[in-house]
mmCIF file with all atom_site columns, C-alpha atoms in Angstrom:
data_model
loop_
_atom_site.group_PDB
_atom_site.id
_atom_site.type_symbol
_atom_site.label_atom_id
_atom_site.label_alt_id
_atom_site.label_comp_id
_atom_site.label_asym_id
_atom_site.label_entity_id
_atom_site.label_seq_id
_atom_site.pdbx_PDB_ins_code
_atom_site.Cartn_x
_atom_site.Cartn_y
_atom_site.Cartn_z
_atom_site.occupancy
_atom_site.B_iso_or_equiv
_atom_site.pdbx_formal_charge
_atom_site.auth_seq_id
_atom_site.auth_comp_id
_atom_site.auth_asym_id
_atom_site.auth_atom_id
_atom_site.pdbx_PDB_model_num
ATOM 1  C CA . MET A 1 1  ? 0.106   -0.236 -0.593 1.00 68.00 ? 342 MET A CA 1
ATOM 2  C CA . GLU A 1 2  ? 1.900   3.384  -0.807 1.00 86.00 ? 343 GLU A CA 1
ATOM 3  C CA . ALA A 1 3  ? 1.371   5.851  1.601  1.00 90.00 ? 344 ALA A CA 1
ATOM 4  C CA . GLY A 1 4  ? -0.900  8.072  0.484  1.00 89.00 ? 345 GLY A CA 1
ATOM 5  C CA . ILE A 1 5  ? -3.050  5.515  0.688  1.00 90.00 ? 346 ILE A CA 1
ATOM 6  C CA . LEU A 1 6  ? -2.304  3.786  3.848  1.00 93.00 ? 347 LEU A CA 1
ATOM 7  C CA . ILE A 1 7  ? -2.214  8.174  5.589  1.00 94.00 ? 348 ILE A CA 1
ATOM 8  C CA . GLN A 1 8  ? -6.465  7.548  4.004  1.00 92.00 ? 349 GLN A CA 1
ATOM 9  C CA . GLU A 1 9  ? -6.796  3.995  5.524  1.00 93.00 ? 350 GLU A CA 1
ATOM 10 C CA . ILE A 1 10 ? -5.663  5.789  9.195  1.00 95.00 ? 351 ILE A CA 1
ATOM 11 C CA . LYS A 1 11 ? -7.483  9.534  8.988  1.00 92.00 ? 352 LYS A CA 1
ATOM 12 C CA . THR A 1 12 ? -10.596 6.912  7.524  1.00 94.00 ? 353 THR A CA 1
ATOM 13 C CA . HIS A 1 13 ? -10.198 4.610  11.111 1.00 94.00 ? 354 HIS A CA 1
ATOM 14 C CA . GLY A 1 14 ? -10.785 8.138  13.818 1.00 95.00 ? 355 GLY A CA 1
ATOM 15 C CA . LEU A 1 15 ? -6.738  8.387  14.232 1.00 97.00 ? 356 LEU A CA 1
ATOM 16 C CA . ASP A 1 16 ? -4.809  10.690 13.743 1.00 96.00 ? 357 ASP A CA 1
ATOM 17 C CA . ILE A 1 17 ? -1.040  11.013 11.854 1.00 96.00 ? 358 ILE A CA 1
ATOM 18 C CA . GLN A 1 18 ? 1.822   13.041 12.038 1.00 95.00 ? 359 GLN A CA 1
ATOM 19 C CA . VAL A 1 19 ? 5.441   14.024 12.192 1.00 96.00 ? 360 VAL A CA 1
ATOM 20 C CA . ILE A 1 20 ? 7.634   14.790 15.677 1.00 95.00 ? 361 ILE A CA 1
ATOM 21 C CA . ASP A 1 21 ? 11.036  15.099 15.612 1.00 94.00 ? 362 ASP A CA 1
ATOM 22 C CA . GLY A 1 22 ? 11.322  13.003 12.256 1.00 91.00 ? 363 GLY A CA 1
ATOM 23 C CA . ASN A 1 23 ? 9.406   10.206 14.508 1.00 94.00 ? 364 ASN A CA 1
ATOM 24 C CA . LEU A 1 24 ? 6.002   9.460  13.609 1.00 95.00 ? 365 LEU A CA 1
ATOM 25 C CA . HIS A 1 25 ? 2.818   9.140  15.822 1.00 96.00 ? 366 HIS A CA 1
ATOM 26 C CA . VAL A 1 26 ? -0.448  8.269  15.623 1.00 97.00 ? 367 VAL A CA 1
ATOM 27 C CA . ARG A 1 27 ? -3.297  8.976  17.955 1.00 97.00 ? 368 ARG A CA 1
ATOM 28 C CA . PRO A 1 28 ? -4.622  7.742  20.001 1.00 97.00 ? 369 PRO A CA 1
ATOM 29 C CA . ARG A 1 29 ? -3.239  4.312  20.313 1.00 94.00 ? 370 ARG A CA 1
ATOM 30 C CA . ASP A 1 30 ? -5.333  1.879  21.328 1.00 95.00 ? 371 ASP A CA 1
ATOM 31 C CA . ARG A 1 31 ? -7.565  2.616  18.806 1.00 95.00 ? 372 ARG A CA 1
ATOM 32 C CA . ILE A 1 32 ? -4.941  0.983  16.107 1.00 96.00 ? 373 ILE A CA 1
ATOM 33 C CA . THR A 1 33 ? -5.583  -1.831 15.344 1.00 95.00 ? 374 THR A CA 1
ATOM 34 C CA . GLU A 1 34 ? -2.868  -5.139 14.138 1.00 96.00 ? 375 GLU A CA 1
ATOM 35 C CA . SER A 1 35 ? -3.960  -4.611 10.422 1.00 95.00 ? 376 SER A CA 1
ATOM 36 C CA . ILE A 1 36 ? -2.779  -0.763 10.807 1.00 96.00 ? 377 ILE A CA 1
ATOM 37 C CA . ARG A 1 37 ? -0.443  -2.016 12.785 1.00 96.00 ? 378 ARG A CA 1
ATOM 38 C CA . GLN A 1 38 ? 1.345   -4.069 10.160 1.00 96.00 ? 379 GLN A CA 1
ATOM 39 C CA . ALA A 1 39 ? 1.058   -1.427 7.097  1.00 96.00 ? 380 ALA A CA 1
ATOM 40 C CA . ILE A 1 40 ? 2.378   0.895  9.319  1.00 96.00 ? 381 ILE A CA 1
ATOM 41 C CA . GLN A 1 41 ? 6.157   -0.699 10.950 1.00 96.00 ? 382 GLN A CA 1
ATOM 42 C CA . GLY A 1 42 ? 6.283   -1.803 6.875  1.00 95.00 ? 383 GLY A CA 1
ATOM 43 C CA . GLN A 1 43 ? 5.668   2.250  5.451  1.00 94.00 ? 384 GLN A CA 1
ATOM 44 C CA . LYS A 1 44 ? 7.597   3.679  8.090  1.00 95.00 ? 385 LYS A CA 1
ATOM 45 C CA . ARG A 1 45 ? 10.135  6.205  6.229  1.00 93.00 ? 386 ARG A CA 1
ATOM 46 C CA . ALA A 1 46 ? 7.645   6.258  3.474  1.00 92.00 ? 387 ALA A CA 1
ATOM 47 C CA . LEU A 1 47 ? 4.881   7.878  5.854  1.00 95.00 ? 388 LEU A CA 1
ATOM 48 C CA . VAL A 1 48 ? 7.899   9.904  6.873  1.00 94.00 ? 389 VAL A CA 1
ATOM 49 C CA . ASP A 1 49 ? 8.716   11.313 3.635  1.00 92.00 ? 390 ASP A CA 1
ATOM 50 C CA . PHE A 1 50 ? 5.097   11.595 2.290  1.00 93.00 ? 391 PHE A CA 1
ATOM 51 C CA . ILE A 1 51 ? 4.151   13.848 6.182  1.00 94.00 ? 392 ILE A CA 1
ATOM 52 C CA . GLU A 1 52 ? 7.114   15.952 6.002  1.00 93.00 ? 393 GLU A CA 1
ATOM 53 C CA . ALA A 1 53 ? 6.410   16.549 2.015  1.00 92.00 ? 394 ALA A CA 1
ATOM 54 C CA . TYR A 1 54 ? 2.881   17.350 2.731  1.00 93.00 ? 395 TYR A CA 1
ATOM 55 C CA . GLU A 1 55 ? 3.431   19.353 5.752  1.00 94.00 ? 396 GLU A CA 1
ATOM 56 C CA . GLU A 1 56 ? 6.026   21.416 3.460  1.00 95.00 ? 397 GLU A CA 1
ATOM 57 C CA . ARG A 1 57 ? 3.940   21.987 0.866  1.00 95.00 ? 398 ARG A CA 1
ATOM 58 C CA . ALA A 1 58 ? 0.464   23.652 2.904  1.00 96.00 ? 399 ALA A CA 1
ATOM 59 C CA . ALA A 1 59 ? 2.843   25.923 4.672  1.00 97.00 ? 400 ALA A CA 1
ATOM 60 C CA . ILE A 1 60 ? 3.952   27.417 1.271  1.00 97.00 ? 401 ILE A CA 1
ATOM 61 C CA . MET A 1 61 ? 0.666   27.422 0.235  1.00 97.00 ? 402 MET A CA 1
ATOM 62 C CA . GLU A 1 62 ? -0.409  29.067 2.867  1.00 97.00 ? 403 GLU A CA 1
ATOM 63 C CA . PHE A 1 63 ? 1.306   31.992 3.434  1.00 96.00 ? 404 PHE A CA 1
ATOM 64 C CA . ASP A 1 64 ? 2.606   32.077 -0.228 1.00 96.00 ? 405 ASP A CA 1
ATOM 65 C CA . GLY A 1 65 ? -0.104  30.960 -1.500 1.00 95.00 ? 406 GLY A CA 1
ATOM 66 C CA . GLY A 1 66 ? -2.233  33.381 0.267  1.00 96.00 ? 407 GLY A CA 1
ATOM 67 C CA . MET A 1 67 ? -4.595  30.337 0.797  1.00 97.00 ? 408 MET A CA 1
ATOM 68 C CA . SER A 1 68 ? -6.825  29.347 3.932  1.00 97.00 ? 409 SER A CA 1
ATOM 69 C CA . ARG A 1 69 ? -4.753  26.424 6.296  1.00 96.00 ? 410 ARG A CA 1
ATOM 70 C CA . GLN A 1 70 ? -7.225  24.377 5.650  1.00 96.00 ? 411 GLN A CA 1
ATOM 71 C CA . GLU A 1 71 ? -7.299  24.487 1.380  1.00 97.00 ? 412 GLU A CA 1
ATOM 72 C CA . ALA A 1 72 ? -3.967  24.384 1.550  1.00 96.00 ? 413 ALA A CA 1
ATOM 73 C CA . GLU A 1 73 ? -3.956  20.563 3.755  1.00 94.00 ? 414 GLU A CA 1
ATOM 74 C CA . ALA A 1 74 ? -6.780  19.628 1.077  1.00 94.00 ? 415 ALA A CA 1
ATOM 75 C CA . GLU A 1 75 ? -4.517  20.924 -1.987 1.00 95.00 ? 416 GLU A CA 1
ATOM 76 C CA . ALA A 1 76 ? -0.724  19.936 -0.922 1.00 94.00 ? 417 ALA A CA 1
ATOM 77 C CA . PHE A 1 77 ? -2.512  16.236 0.006  1.00 91.00 ? 418 PHE A CA 1
ATOM 78 C CA . LYS A 1 78 ? -3.684  15.842 -3.548 1.00 91.00 ? 419 LYS A CA 1
ATOM 79 C CA . ASP A 1 79 ? -0.309  17.329 -4.939 1.00 90.00 ? 420 ASP A CA 1
ATOM 80 C CA . CYS A 1 80 ? 1.170   15.130 -2.577 1.00 88.00 ? 421 CYS A CA 1
ATOM 81 C CA . VAL A 1 81 ? -0.495  11.842 -3.606 1.00 85.00 ? 422 VAL A CA 1
ATOM 82 C CA . ALA A 1 82 ? -1.165  12.561 -7.145 1.00 84.00 ? 423 ALA A CA 1
ATOM 83 C CA . LEU A 1 83 ? 3.705   13.102 -7.303 1.00 81.00 ? 424 LEU A CA 1
ATOM 84 C CA . CYS A 1 84 ? 3.268   9.598  -5.868 1.00 73.00 ? 425 CYS A CA 1
ATOM 85 C CA . GLY A 1 85 ? 1.145   8.056  -8.403 1.00 61.00 ? 426 GLY A CA 1
ATOM 86 C CA . GLU A 1 86 ? -1.781  7.041  -6.511 1.00 52.00 ? 427 GLU A CA 1
ATOM 87 C CA . TYR A 1 87 ? -4.049  10.291 -6.633 1.00 44.00 ? 428 TYR A CA 1
ATOM 88 C CA . LYS A 1 88 ? -7.403  8.408  -8.419 1.00 46.00 ? 429 LYS A CA 1
ATOM 89 C CA . PRO A 1 89 ? -9.747  11.138 -8.345 1.00 43.00 ? 430 PRO A CA 1
#
């Protein structure tokens, strides 16, 4: 499973995923299923790279592009997924 698709799956389960000091954090921990845990472990580096690229892109869109944070995050996610060849409208 590609990083962008896995992040969508994680969020579908009501989980929050973020990178803090280069480390991946998924919360709340008690809601992480075994299948999601295994998928995260198998894609940890790709997830960190994707999230860092997404956050940087969102910040640029917000501050340089004049978008609201919500708009910037939505567009940045689409851009990052498309760059990975994962976006299927």
